[in-house]
């Protein structure tokens, strides 16, 4: 128990009761907080709820969480619970394992990939029946497995998940909990998180309701003192009230301390122990305990929750004999699960009050008991180390390897850092710290990576090691918003690599090229090309060289790579990193089908180097969007946004949100599109992240077009170019030219838009891709005088190449058909308008569907609006679910693709069936076939 707010006792805690137990003693002075907790765990709840319970140590967080657990179990409902501890914080997924330990037998019901990922993360032996061998688990797949498991567990009755001392939960487990919190909407699951007021809780720092547990009122504080076995009076009581400042734990412990040293009510002089010295109070209690009890307490203090059985095995004395004095002193509590400290301060006091040699012996004793748990054993040996020790360092290196394979990058980096501290040789220390920096990149914690890189510099003058650690820092910087600083660091690494002819030069330039793309800064391109001249040609570096050239200058030096791409991709067969790099190159060069196929080939492996989004990760989503695979594009955006948001990588999150905003605008969800695009702009500095700025403005412009607001659309599209008409971003701005022309014509800005378009065309020059040529021709057709427009329309529709970009092709058909109708060439207009409508319906582009229908009506044709109209009335997520269900995927399979729980998928299908006029899942395929085949049947 963490405070003394119990009305009748003020110390101790009953064991967690069974289903028939009463809710326990009343909590003093927390009536509003108790009411809030009760409302969250009401037995009839049918939706999800997340509540962060925060307060200072001793404020009563754990009392409220204990109450929630007792009340829930009292109704027969299930509870999953975990308590963070400082000693477990370096162990990957330790908190998750603790939470799921009672339900590990239920993992067998998970889909094979999810089960395998979760079992690997938890360090469990693979079942022979698992479909895939254990490998580094995908972080999102682990999160999805927990989401599916929690959904299944809540099927018979609502589920309560309680996490106390969340500030000490290991980062891997916290990331899973954050994923669960964001994705469990609609599930009858309540998540209560107890956290210290000043603690930072990644993934839970915004967007969730918080219950702040402040000081008790004066009346409540007095009532709590009255409940104590020896209630203080007189001046002593006044001093306790003043110095405890409303903290329940301080009130109870100060009352006990004064009762122990003087008669109740006396006013002895001298300062009372103050709240900041509560550890000293507990330590004084320990001094009066029997020697055997003190040894047991120290052993328990040196353990973590999972080590408690080992601590018990290490004690020869009978449990009652050992623990009874400590329980009577209010230091520990015993329940069905064993012995635990009543408050973290007790543990801290016991541990730190003991001399180091005693603590060391306790850790060594635990290490002897943990021979079958090498990771915990290694950390106990490290805690007992008094000097560098190569054997302990080696054990920690092995621990790091196991953590990395399980996806616990924070745990792996922490183990490598401690291994470096214990290594006897400075060269090995530097190498291990560089390894730790490489691994810590995947935690998203820039300060930690910088600290590790500084440690490498302090211990080594080896330029290769120093450059490697600096490169790790630079790679992480690229995913944040500070691109000028990132490029400066990467340039420095590249310079040093060039001077020493290090192969790391190409790695540094590849990372620098990502920064160049994000920033759009021309001077960075020049710097990269100058350094690239020093890189010798080699087969091994072919993919990276292609990456650097194409990313830095796709319409210039990079354009010459297009013919070689199929050969390079074939040579990279099976190598996820190279395949992904080459897929990005193909996308940048507007080889969209090749890019999409290559991303598909690498799918599931394209983030194989870690859980964070790699450079230009959103390129996969943009390739899918341009190819008309909008559901896939949204899935990519959702995956990257989940990971980036949890890791605090603002720029990576902004990239994902601009992608999603664009799809939302095309689907006819302008309000949602604006929210996502504006969020992206708020995450970055538009001058440092020009790619995001232009993409977000394009999405805002498309949202305005969807609403028919062409003034706003023109303003947003115009923002993709400077005042003088130059490109704000060398790759993204040209893709806005046709949209700018369309909005300009409707708002009377024909001449300035035409000048801007021609200026851009001259800038792009002969290296212009086929896609950009078609967009420029569409823009010219829209802006030209009537007698010159048709040749540009024909050029924009010439050949089959334009079919690679179905939405853009349909826009051109719509524009041309509209132009023909206005030229009174109605018969020629109809096939173009019909073809455009077919594509818009297939894609679900509702605003463009409506416009094409209006044009067809003006051309004398009333478009059939049966099934396709019903589909387009669904939300984008519902459309994705319907299409996947129509292809025979189960709710679990759909959930795995869209990162939803099976229950959420089923709920969506239940709601959409009436809208679609069907009653069974089997009717979905026929409905979609009719929607696609019947769009032009009446025309």
Coordinates of C-alpha atoms in Angstrom, one line a residue, residues 268-843:
X268 CA 8.8 17.8 22.6
X269 CA 11.0 20.3 20.9
X270 CA 13.1 19.7 17.8
X271 CA 12.2 19.3 14.2
X272 CA 9.9 16.5 13.1
X273 CA 11.1 14.4 10.2
X274 CA 9.8 16.1 7.1
X275 CA 8.3 14.6 4.0
X276 CA 11.5 14.6 2.1
X277 CA 13.0 12.5 4.8
X278 CA 10.4 9.8 4.9
X279 CA 13.0 7.3 3.8
X280 CA 14.8 8.0 7.1
X281 CA 11.7 7.2 9.0
X282 CA 11.4 3.8 7.4
X283 CA 15.1 3.2 7.9
X284 CA 14.7 3.8 11.6
X285 CA 11.9 1.2 11.7
X286 CA 14.2 -1.3 10.1
X287 CA 17.0 -0.7 12.7
X288 CA 14.7 -2.1 15.4
X289 CA 13.9 -5.3 13.6
X290 CA 15.5 -8.7 14.2
X291 CA 18.7 -9.4 12.3
X292 CA 17.0 -12.2 10.2
X293 CA 14.2 -9.9 9.3
X294 CA 16.6 -7.1 8.2
X295 CA 18.5 -9.6 6.0
X296 CA 15.2 -10.7 4.5
X297 CA 14.1 -7.1 3.9
X298 CA 17.3 -6.2 2.2
X299 CA 17.2 -9.3 0.0
X300 CA 13.6 -8.4 -1.0
X301 CA 14.6 -4.8 -1.6
X302 CA 17.3 -6.0 -4.0
X303 CA 14.8 -8.0 -6.0
X304 CA 12.3 -7.0 -8.6
X305 CA 8.8 -8.5 -8.8
X306 CA 9.8 -11.5 -10.8
X307 CA 12.7 -12.2 -8.5
X308 CA 10.6 -12.4 -5.4
X309 CA 10.3 -16.2 -5.5
X310 CA 14.1 -16.4 -5.7
X311 CA 14.4 -14.2 -2.6
X312 CA 12.1 -16.5 -0.7
X313 CA 14.2 -19.5 -1.7
X314 CA 17.2 -17.8 -0.4
X315 CA 15.9 -17.5 3.2
X316 CA 16.3 -20.6 5.4
X317 CA 14.0 -19.2 8.1
X318 CA 10.3 -19.8 8.2
X319 CA 8.4 -17.1 6.5
X320 CA 6.1 -16.2 9.4
X321 CA 9.1 -15.9 11.7
X322 CA 10.9 -13.6 9.3
X323 CA 8.2 -11.4 8.0
X324 CA 5.9 -11.0 10.9
X325 CA 8.0 -8.2 12.6
X326 CA 8.2 -6.3 9.4
X327 CA 4.5 -6.6 8.8
X328 CA 3.7 -5.4 12.3
X329 CA 6.0 -2.4 11.6
X330 CA 3.9 -1.5 8.5
X331 CA 6.8 -2.1 6.1
X332 CA 5.5 -5.1 4.1
X333 CA 2.3 -6.8 3.4
X334 CA 1.6 -10.5 2.7
X335 CA -1.1 -11.8 0.4
X336 CA -1.7 -14.8 -1.8
X337 CA 1.1 -13.8 -4.2
X338 CA 3.8 -13.4 -1.6
X339 CA 5.5 -10.6 0.3
X340 CA 5.8 -7.0 -1.1
X341 CA 6.8 -3.6 0.3
X342 CA 4.0 -1.4 1.3
X343 CA 5.4 1.6 -0.6
X344 CA 8.5 2.2 -2.9
X345 CA 9.9 4.5 -0.2
X346 CA 10.1 1.5 2.2
X347 CA 12.1 -0.4 -0.4
X348 CA 14.3 2.6 -1.1
X349 CA 14.9 3.2 2.6
X350 CA 15.8 -0.5 3.3
X351 CA 18.1 -0.7 0.3
X352 CA 20.0 2.6 0.7
X353 CA 20.2 2.4 4.5
X354 CA 22.3 -0.8 4.2
X355 CA 26.0 -0.6 3.7
X356 CA 27.2 -1.3 0.2
X357 CA 28.8 -4.6 1.2
X358 CA 25.5 -5.9 2.5
X359 CA 23.7 -4.8 -0.7
X360 CA 26.4 -6.5 -2.7
X361 CA 26.0 -9.8 -0.8
X362 CA 22.2 -9.6 -1.4
X363 CA 22.7 -9.2 -5.2
X364 CA 25.2 -12.0 -5.3
X365 CA 22.8 -14.3 -3.4
X366 CA 20.0 -13.5 -5.8
X367 CA 22.3 -14.1 -8.8
X368 CA 23.1 -17.6 -7.4
X369 CA 19.3 -18.3 -7.2
X370 CA 18.7 -17.1 -10.8
X371 CA 20.8 -19.5 -12.8
X372 CA 17.9 -20.3 -15.1
X373 CA 17.2 -16.6 -15.7
X374 CA 20.4 -15.2 -17.3
X375 CA 19.2 -11.7 -17.9
X376 CA 18.1 -11.0 -14.3
X377 CA 21.2 -12.8 -13.1
X378 CA 23.4 -10.5 -15.2
X379 CA 21.9 -7.4 -13.8
X380 CA 22.3 -8.6 -10.2
X381 CA 25.9 -9.4 -10.9
X382 CA 26.4 -5.9 -12.4
X383 CA 24.8 -4.4 -9.2
X384 CA 27.3 -6.3 -7.1
X385 CA 30.3 -5.4 -9.2
X386 CA 32.9 -3.2 -7.4
X387 CA 35.4 -3.0 -10.3
X388 CA 35.5 -3.7 -14.0
X389 CA 34.7 -7.4 -14.6
X390 CA 35.0 -8.9 -18.1
X391 CA 32.8 -11.9 -17.2
X392 CA 29.9 -9.7 -16.0
X393 CA 30.4 -7.4 -19.0
X394 CA 30.1 -10.5 -21.3
X395 CA 26.9 -11.6 -19.5
X396 CA 25.4 -8.2 -20.1
X397 CA 26.4 -8.3 -23.8
X398 CA 24.5 -11.6 -24.0
X399 CA 21.6 -10.0 -22.3
X400 CA 21.7 -7.2 -24.8
X401 CA 21.6 -9.7 -27.7
X402 CA 18.6 -11.5 -26.3
X403 CA 16.8 -8.2 -25.7
X404 CA 17.5 -7.0 -29.2
X405 CA 16.2 -10.2 -30.7
X406 CA 13.0 -9.7 -28.7
X407 CA 12.6 -6.2 -29.9
X408 CA 13.6 -4.6 -26.6
X409 CA 15.9 -2.0 -28.0
X410 CA 15.9 0.2 -24.8
X411 CA 16.8 -2.8 -22.7
X412 CA 19.5 -3.8 -25.1
X413 CA 21.1 -0.4 -25.2
X414 CA 21.0 -0.2 -21.4
X415 CA 22.7 -3.5 -21.1
X416 CA 25.4 -2.5 -23.6
X417 CA 26.0 0.7 -21.7
X418 CA 26.4 -1.1 -18.4
X419 CA 28.6 -3.7 -20.1
X420 CA 30.8 -0.8 -21.3
X421 CA 31.1 0.5 -17.8
X422 CA 32.2 -2.9 -16.5
X423 CA 34.6 -3.7 -19.4
X424 CA 38.3 -3.5 -18.3
X425 CA 39.6 -2.1 -21.6
X426 CA 38.9 1.4 -22.9
X427 CA 38.8 0.2 -26.5
X428 CA 36.1 -2.3 -25.7
X429 CA 34.3 0.3 -23.7
X430 CA 34.2 2.6 -26.7
X431 CA 33.0 -0.2 -29.0
X432 CA 30.2 -1.2 -26.6
X433 CA 29.1 2.4 -26.3
X434 CA 29.0 2.7 -30.0
X435 CA 26.9 -0.5 -30.2
X436 CA 24.6 1.0 -27.5
X437 CA 24.3 4.2 -29.5
X438 CA 23.3 2.2 -32.6
X439 CA 20.7 0.3 -30.6
X440 CA 19.4 3.4 -28.7
X441 CA 18.5 5.0 -32.0
X442 CA 15.5 2.8 -32.1
X443 CA 14.2 4.1 -28.8
X444 CA 13.8 7.6 -30.3
X445 CA 15.6 9.1 -27.2
X446 CA 18.0 11.6 -28.8
X447 CA 19.5 12.7 -25.5
X448 CA 20.5 9.2 -24.7
X449 CA 22.1 8.6 -28.1
X450 CA 24.0 11.9 -27.8
X451 CA 25.2 10.9 -24.3
X452 CA 26.5 7.5 -25.6
X453 CA 28.2 9.1 -28.5
X454 CA 29.9 11.5 -26.1
X455 CA 31.1 8.5 -24.1
X456 CA 32.7 7.0 -27.3
X457 CA 34.6 10.3 -27.9
X458 CA 35.9 10.3 -24.3
X459 CA 37.2 6.8 -24.6
X460 CA 38.6 6.5 -28.1
X461 CA 40.3 8.5 -30.8
X462 CA 39.4 5.9 -33.4
X463 CA 37.7 7.9 -36.2
X464 CA 35.7 4.8 -37.3
X465 CA 34.1 4.4 -33.9
X466 CA 33.6 8.1 -33.3
X467 CA 32.0 8.4 -36.8
X468 CA 29.8 5.5 -36.2
X469 CA 28.4 7.0 -33.0
X470 CA 28.0 10.4 -34.6
X471 CA 26.1 8.7 -37.5
X472 CA 23.7 7.1 -35.0
X473 CA 23.0 10.5 -33.6
X474 CA 22.5 12.0 -37.1
X475 CA 20.2 9.2 -38.2
X476 CA 17.9 9.9 -35.2
X477 CA 18.1 13.6 -35.9
X478 CA 16.8 13.1 -39.4
X479 CA 13.5 11.9 -37.9
X480 CA 13.1 15.0 -35.8
X481 CA 12.3 18.5 -37.0
X482 CA 15.8 20.1 -36.8
X483 CA 17.1 19.3 -40.2
X484 CA 19.8 22.0 -40.4
X485 CA 21.5 20.6 -37.3
X486 CA 21.1 17.0 -38.6
X487 CA 22.7 17.9 -42.0
X488 CA 25.6 19.7 -40.3
X489 CA 26.3 16.7 -38.2
X490 CA 26.0 14.2 -41.1
X491 CA 28.2 16.4 -43.3
X492 CA 30.9 16.4 -40.6
X493 CA 30.7 12.6 -40.4
X494 CA 30.9 12.4 -44.2
X495 CA 33.9 14.7 -44.3
X496 CA 35.8 12.6 -41.8
X497 CA 34.8 9.4 -43.5
X498 CA 36.1 10.8 -46.9
X499 CA 39.4 11.8 -45.3
X500 CA 40.0 8.3 -44.0
X501 CA 38.4 6.6 -47.0
X502 CA 35.9 4.9 -44.7
X503 CA 33.0 2.9 -46.2
X504 CA 30.8 4.9 -43.7
X505 CA 30.9 7.8 -46.1
X506 CA 28.1 6.3 -48.2
X507 CA 26.0 5.6 -45.1
X508 CA 26.5 9.2 -44.0
X509 CA 25.5 10.5 -47.4
X510 CA 22.5 8.3 -47.6
X511 CA 21.3 9.8 -44.3
X512 CA 22.2 13.3 -45.4
X513 CA 20.2 12.8 -48.6
X514 CA 17.1 12.1 -46.5
X515 CA 17.6 15.4 -44.7
X516 CA 18.0 17.1 -48.1
X517 CA 14.7 15.7 -49.2
X518 CA 12.9 16.7 -46.1
X519 CA 14.4 20.2 -46.1
X520 CA 14.5 20.9 -49.8
X521 CA 17.6 23.0 -49.3
X522 CA 19.6 23.4 -52.6
X523 CA 22.9 24.0 -50.9
X524 CA 22.6 20.5 -49.3
X525 CA 22.3 18.9 -52.7
X526 CA 25.5 20.6 -53.9
X527 CA 27.3 19.5 -50.8
X528 CA 26.1 15.8 -51.2
X529 CA 27.1 15.7 -54.9
X530 CA 30.6 17.1 -54.1
X531 CA 31.1 14.4 -51.4
X532 CA 29.6 11.6 -53.6
X533 CA 32.3 12.2 -56.1
X534 CA 34.8 10.7 -53.6
X535 CA 32.8 7.4 -53.4
X536 CA 34.2 4.6 -55.6
X537 CA 31.7 2.6 -57.6
X538 CA 31.1 -0.8 -56.2
X539 CA 28.4 -3.5 -56.5
X540 CA 27.8 -3.4 -52.8
X541 CA 27.2 0.3 -52.8
X542 CA 25.0 0.3 -55.9
X543 CA 21.7 0.6 -54.0
X544 CA 22.9 3.3 -51.7
X545 CA 24.5 5.3 -54.5
X546 CA 21.2 5.1 -56.4
X547 CA 19.4 6.3 -53.3
X548 CA 21.7 9.3 -52.8
X549 CA 21.5 10.4 -56.4
X550 CA 17.7 10.0 -56.7
X551 CA 16.8 11.5 -53.4
X552 CA 19.1 14.5 -53.9
X553 CA 18.2 15.3 -57.5
X554 CA 15.5 13.0 -59.0
X555 CA 15.0 15.2 -62.1
X556 CA 18.7 15.7 -62.7
X557 CA 21.4 13.2 -61.9
X558 CA 18.9 10.7 -60.5
X559 CA 16.9 10.5 -63.7
X560 CA 19.6 8.6 -65.5
X561 CA 19.1 5.7 -63.0
X562 CA 15.7 4.8 -64.2
X563 CA 16.8 2.2 -66.8
X564 CA 19.0 0.4 -64.3
X565 CA 16.4 0.1 -61.6
X566 CA 14.9 -3.3 -62.6
X567 CA 18.4 -4.8 -62.7
X568 CA 19.4 -3.4 -59.3
X569 CA 16.1 -4.6 -57.8
X570 CA 16.6 -8.1 -59.2
X571 CA 20.1 -8.1 -57.7
X572 CA 18.8 -7.1 -54.3
X573 CA 16.3 -10.0 -54.2
X574 CA 15.5 -10.9 -50.6
X575 CA 17.6 -8.1 -49.0
X576 CA 15.0 -5.9 -47.3
X577 CA 17.1 -2.9 -46.8
X578 CA 18.3 -2.7 -50.4
X579 CA 14.8 -3.5 -51.7
X580 CA 13.3 -0.7 -49.7
X581 CA 16.0 1.8 -50.8
X582 CA 15.4 0.9 -54.4
X583 CA 11.7 1.1 -54.1
X584 CA 12.1 4.6 -52.8
X585 CA 14.2 5.5 -55.8
X586 CA 11.6 4.1 -58.1
X587 CA 8.9 6.2 -56.4
X588 CA 11.0 9.3 -56.6
X589 CA 11.6 8.7 -60.4
X590 CA 7.8 8.2 -60.9
X591 CA 8.2 4.5 -61.7
X592 CA 5.2 4.0 -59.5
X593 CA 4.2 0.4 -60.4
X594 CA 7.8 -0.8 -60.0
X595 CA 8.0 1.1 -56.7
X596 CA 4.7 -0.5 -55.4
X597 CA 5.8 -4.0 -56.5
X598 CA 9.1 -3.6 -54.8
X599 CA 7.5 -2.3 -51.6
X600 CA 5.2 -5.3 -51.7
X601 CA 8.1 -7.6 -52.1
X602 CA 9.8 -6.1 -49.0
X603 CA 6.5 -5.7 -47.1
X604 CA 6.8 -6.9 -43.5
X605 CA 10.6 -6.4 -43.8
X606 CA 10.9 -2.8 -45.0
X607 CA 11.4 -1.7 -41.4
X608 CA 13.6 -4.7 -40.7
X609 CA 16.4 -2.6 -39.1
X610 CA 14.3 -1.5 -36.2
X611 CA 10.9 -0.4 -35.0
X612 CA 11.3 3.3 -36.0
X613 CA 10.4 4.5 -39.5
X614 CA 13.4 4.5 -41.8
X615 CA 14.3 7.4 -44.0
X616 CA 11.5 8.3 -46.4
X617 CA 9.4 5.4 -45.0
X618 CA 6.2 7.2 -46.2
X619 CA 7.3 6.7 -49.8
X620 CA 5.6 3.3 -49.7
X621 CA 2.3 5.0 -48.8
X622 CA 2.7 7.6 -51.5
X623 CA 3.4 4.9 -54.1
X624 CA 0.3 3.1 -53.1
X625 CA -1.8 6.3 -53.1
X626 CA -0.6 7.3 -56.6
X627 CA -1.4 3.7 -57.9
X628 CA -4.9 4.0 -56.5
X629 CA -4.3 1.7 -53.5
X630 CA -5.7 4.1 -51.0
X631 CA -6.5 1.6 -48.2
X632 CA -2.9 0.4 -48.3
X633 CA -1.7 4.0 -48.2
X634 CA -3.7 4.7 -45.1
X635 CA -2.4 1.5 -43.5
X636 CA 1.2 2.7 -44.1
X637 CA 0.3 6.1 -42.7
X638 CA -1.3 4.6 -39.6
X639 CA 1.7 2.3 -38.9
X640 CA 4.2 5.1 -39.2
X641 CA 2.1 7.5 -37.2
X642 CA 1.7 5.0 -34.4
X643 CA 5.4 4.3 -34.0
X644 CA 6.6 7.9 -34.6
X645 CA 4.0 9.4 -32.1
X646 CA 5.0 6.9 -29.4
X647 CA 8.7 7.7 -29.9
X648 CA 8.2 11.4 -30.0
X649 CA 9.6 11.7 -33.6
X650 CA 7.7 14.8 -34.8
X651 CA 8.9 14.9 -38.4
X652 CA 8.2 11.2 -39.0
X653 CA 4.7 11.6 -37.5
X654 CA 4.1 14.7 -39.6
X655 CA 5.0 12.8 -42.8
X656 CA 2.5 10.1 -42.0
X657 CA -0.2 12.6 -41.2
X658 CA 0.2 14.5 -44.5
X659 CA -0.1 11.2 -46.3
X660 CA -3.3 10.3 -44.4
X661 CA -4.7 13.8 -44.9
X662 CA -4.2 13.5 -48.6
X663 CA -6.2 10.3 -48.8
X664 CA -8.9 11.7 -46.6
X665 CA -9.3 14.7 -48.8
X666 CA -9.6 12.5 -51.9
X667 CA -12.1 10.3 -50.2
X668 CA -14.3 13.3 -49.4
X669 CA -13.5 13.7 -45.7
X670 CA -12.4 17.4 -45.7
X671 CA -12.8 18.1 -42.0
X672 CA -10.7 15.1 -41.0
X673 CA -8.2 15.9 -43.7
X674 CA -7.7 19.4 -42.5
X675 CA -7.2 18.2 -38.9
X676 CA -4.5 15.8 -39.9
X677 CA -2.8 18.3 -42.2
X678 CA -2.8 21.0 -39.6
X679 CA -1.5 18.6 -37.0
X680 CA 1.4 17.9 -39.4
X681 CA 2.2 21.6 -39.9
X682 CA 2.1 22.1 -36.1
X683 CA 4.7 19.3 -35.6
X684 CA 7.4 20.9 -37.9
X685 CA 9.1 24.2 -38.8
X686 CA 7.9 24.8 -42.4
X687 CA 11.2 26.4 -43.3
X688 CA 13.2 23.3 -42.1
X689 CA 10.7 20.7 -43.4
X690 CA 9.6 22.0 -46.8
X691 CA 8.5 18.6 -48.0
X692 CA 6.0 18.3 -45.2
X693 CA 4.9 21.9 -45.6
X694 CA 4.1 21.5 -49.3
X695 CA 2.5 18.1 -48.9
X696 CA 0.3 19.5 -46.1
X697 CA -0.7 22.5 -48.1
X698 CA -1.6 20.2 -51.0
X699 CA -3.8 18.2 -48.7
X700 CA -5.5 21.3 -47.4
X701 CA -6.0 22.4 -51.0
X702 CA -7.6 19.1 -52.0
X703 CA -9.8 19.3 -48.9
X704 CA -10.9 22.8 -50.1
X705 CA -11.6 21.4 -53.6
X706 CA -13.7 18.7 -52.0
X707 CA -15.9 21.4 -50.5
X708 CA -15.9 23.5 -53.6
X709 CA -13.9 26.3 -52.0
X710 CA -11.6 27.2 -54.9
X711 CA -10.4 30.4 -53.3
X712 CA -8.9 28.5 -50.4
X713 CA -7.7 25.8 -52.7
X714 CA -5.8 28.2 -54.9
X715 CA -4.2 29.9 -51.9
X716 CA -3.0 26.5 -50.5
X717 CA -1.7 25.2 -53.9
X718 CA 0.0 28.6 -54.5
X719 CA 1.9 28.1 -51.2
X720 CA 3.9 25.3 -52.9
X721 CA 5.8 28.0 -54.8
X722 CA 7.7 31.1 -53.8
X723 CA 6.6 34.7 -54.4
X724 CA 8.7 34.6 -57.6
X725 CA 7.2 31.4 -58.8
X726 CA 10.0 29.1 -57.9
X727 CA 9.5 25.6 -56.4
X728 CA 9.4 25.6 -52.6
X729 CA 10.3 21.9 -52.8
X730 CA 12.2 20.4 -55.7
X731 CA 10.2 17.1 -55.8
X732 CA 6.8 17.8 -54.2
X733 CA 6.0 21.3 -55.7
X734 CA 5.8 20.1 -59.3
X735 CA 3.1 17.6 -58.4
X736 CA 0.8 20.5 -57.4
X737 CA 1.0 22.3 -60.8
X738 CA -2.1 20.8 -62.4
X739 CA -4.2 21.3 -59.2
X740 CA -3.0 24.9 -59.1
X741 CA -4.1 25.4 -62.7
X742 CA -7.5 23.9 -62.1
X743 CA -8.2 26.2 -59.1
X744 CA -6.7 29.2 -60.9
X745 CA -9.1 28.8 -63.8
X746 CA -12.1 28.8 -61.5
X747 CA -11.0 31.9 -59.6
X748 CA -9.7 34.1 -62.4
X749 CA -6.0 33.6 -61.9
X750 CA -5.2 32.2 -65.3
X751 CA -2.3 34.4 -66.4
X752 CA -0.2 34.3 -63.2
X753 CA -0.8 30.5 -62.9
X754 CA 0.3 30.1 -66.6
X755 CA 3.5 32.0 -66.0
X756 CA 4.3 30.0 -62.9
X757 CA 3.6 26.7 -64.7
X758 CA 6.0 27.5 -67.6
X759 CA 8.7 28.7 -65.2
X760 CA 8.4 25.3 -63.4
X761 CA 8.5 23.4 -66.6
X762 CA 11.7 25.2 -67.7
X763 CA 13.2 24.4 -64.3
X764 CA 12.4 20.7 -64.6
X765 CA 13.8 20.6 -68.1
X766 CA 14.4 17.4 -70.1
X767 CA 14.7 15.3 -66.9
X768 CA 11.0 15.7 -66.3
X769 CA 9.4 12.3 -65.6
X770 CA 6.5 11.0 -67.7
X771 CA 4.1 11.7 -64.8
X772 CA 5.2 15.3 -64.4
X773 CA 5.0 15.7 -68.2
X774 CA 1.3 14.6 -68.1
X775 CA 0.6 16.9 -65.1
X776 CA 2.2 19.9 -66.9
X777 CA 0.2 19.1 -70.0
X778 CA -3.0 19.0 -68.1
X779 CA -2.2 22.3 -66.4
X780 CA -1.4 23.8 -69.8
X781 CA -4.7 22.5 -71.3
X782 CA -6.7 24.1 -68.4
X783 CA -4.9 27.4 -68.7
X784 CA -4.8 27.7 -72.5
X785 CA -7.1 29.7 -74.7
X786 CA -9.8 27.5 -76.2
X787 CA -8.2 27.2 -79.6
X788 CA -4.9 25.8 -78.1
X789 CA -6.3 23.7 -75.2
X790 CA -7.1 20.5 -77.1
X791 CA -3.6 19.6 -78.1
X792 CA -2.5 19.8 -74.5
X793 CA -5.5 17.6 -73.4
X794 CA -4.6 15.1 -76.0
X795 CA -0.9 15.1 -75.0
X796 CA -2.0 14.6 -71.3
X797 CA -4.0 11.5 -72.3
X798 CA -1.6 10.1 -75.0
X799 CA -0.5 6.5 -74.6
X800 CA -1.1 4.1 -71.8
X801 CA 1.6 5.4 -69.4
X802 CA -0.9 7.6 -67.6
X803 CA -2.9 4.6 -66.5
X804 CA -0.2 4.1 -63.8
X805 CA -1.7 7.1 -62.0
X806 CA -5.5 6.3 -62.2
X807 CA -6.8 9.3 -60.1
X808 CA -4.7 11.8 -62.1
X809 CA -5.8 10.2 -65.4
X810 CA -9.4 10.3 -64.3
X811 CA -9.0 14.0 -63.4
X812 CA -7.7 14.7 -66.9
X813 CA -10.5 12.8 -68.5
X814 CA -13.0 14.8 -66.4
X815 CA -11.4 18.1 -67.4
X816 CA -11.3 17.2 -71.1
X817 CA -14.8 15.9 -71.1
X818 CA -16.0 19.1 -69.4
X819 CA -14.1 21.1 -72.0
X820 CA -15.6 19.1 -74.9
X821 CA -19.1 19.5 -73.5
X822 CA -18.7 23.3 -73.3
X823 CA -17.5 23.2 -76.9
X824 CA -20.8 21.5 -77.7
X825 CA -19.0 18.2 -78.6
X826 CA -21.2 16.2 -76.3
X827 CA -20.9 12.8 -78.0
X828 CA -17.1 13.0 -77.6
X829 CA -17.4 14.1 -74.0
X830 CA -19.6 11.2 -72.8
X831 CA -17.0 8.4 -73.0
X832 CA -14.4 10.5 -71.2
X833 CA -16.8 11.5 -68.4
X834 CA -18.0 7.9 -68.0
X835 CA -14.4 6.6 -67.8
X836 CA -13.6 9.2 -65.2
X837 CA -16.7 8.3 -63.1
X838 CA -15.8 4.6 -63.3
X839 CA -12.4 5.4 -61.8
X840 CA -13.6 7.8 -59.1
X841 CA -16.2 5.2 -58.0
X842 CA -13.6 2.5 -57.8
X843 CA -11.4 4.6 -55.7

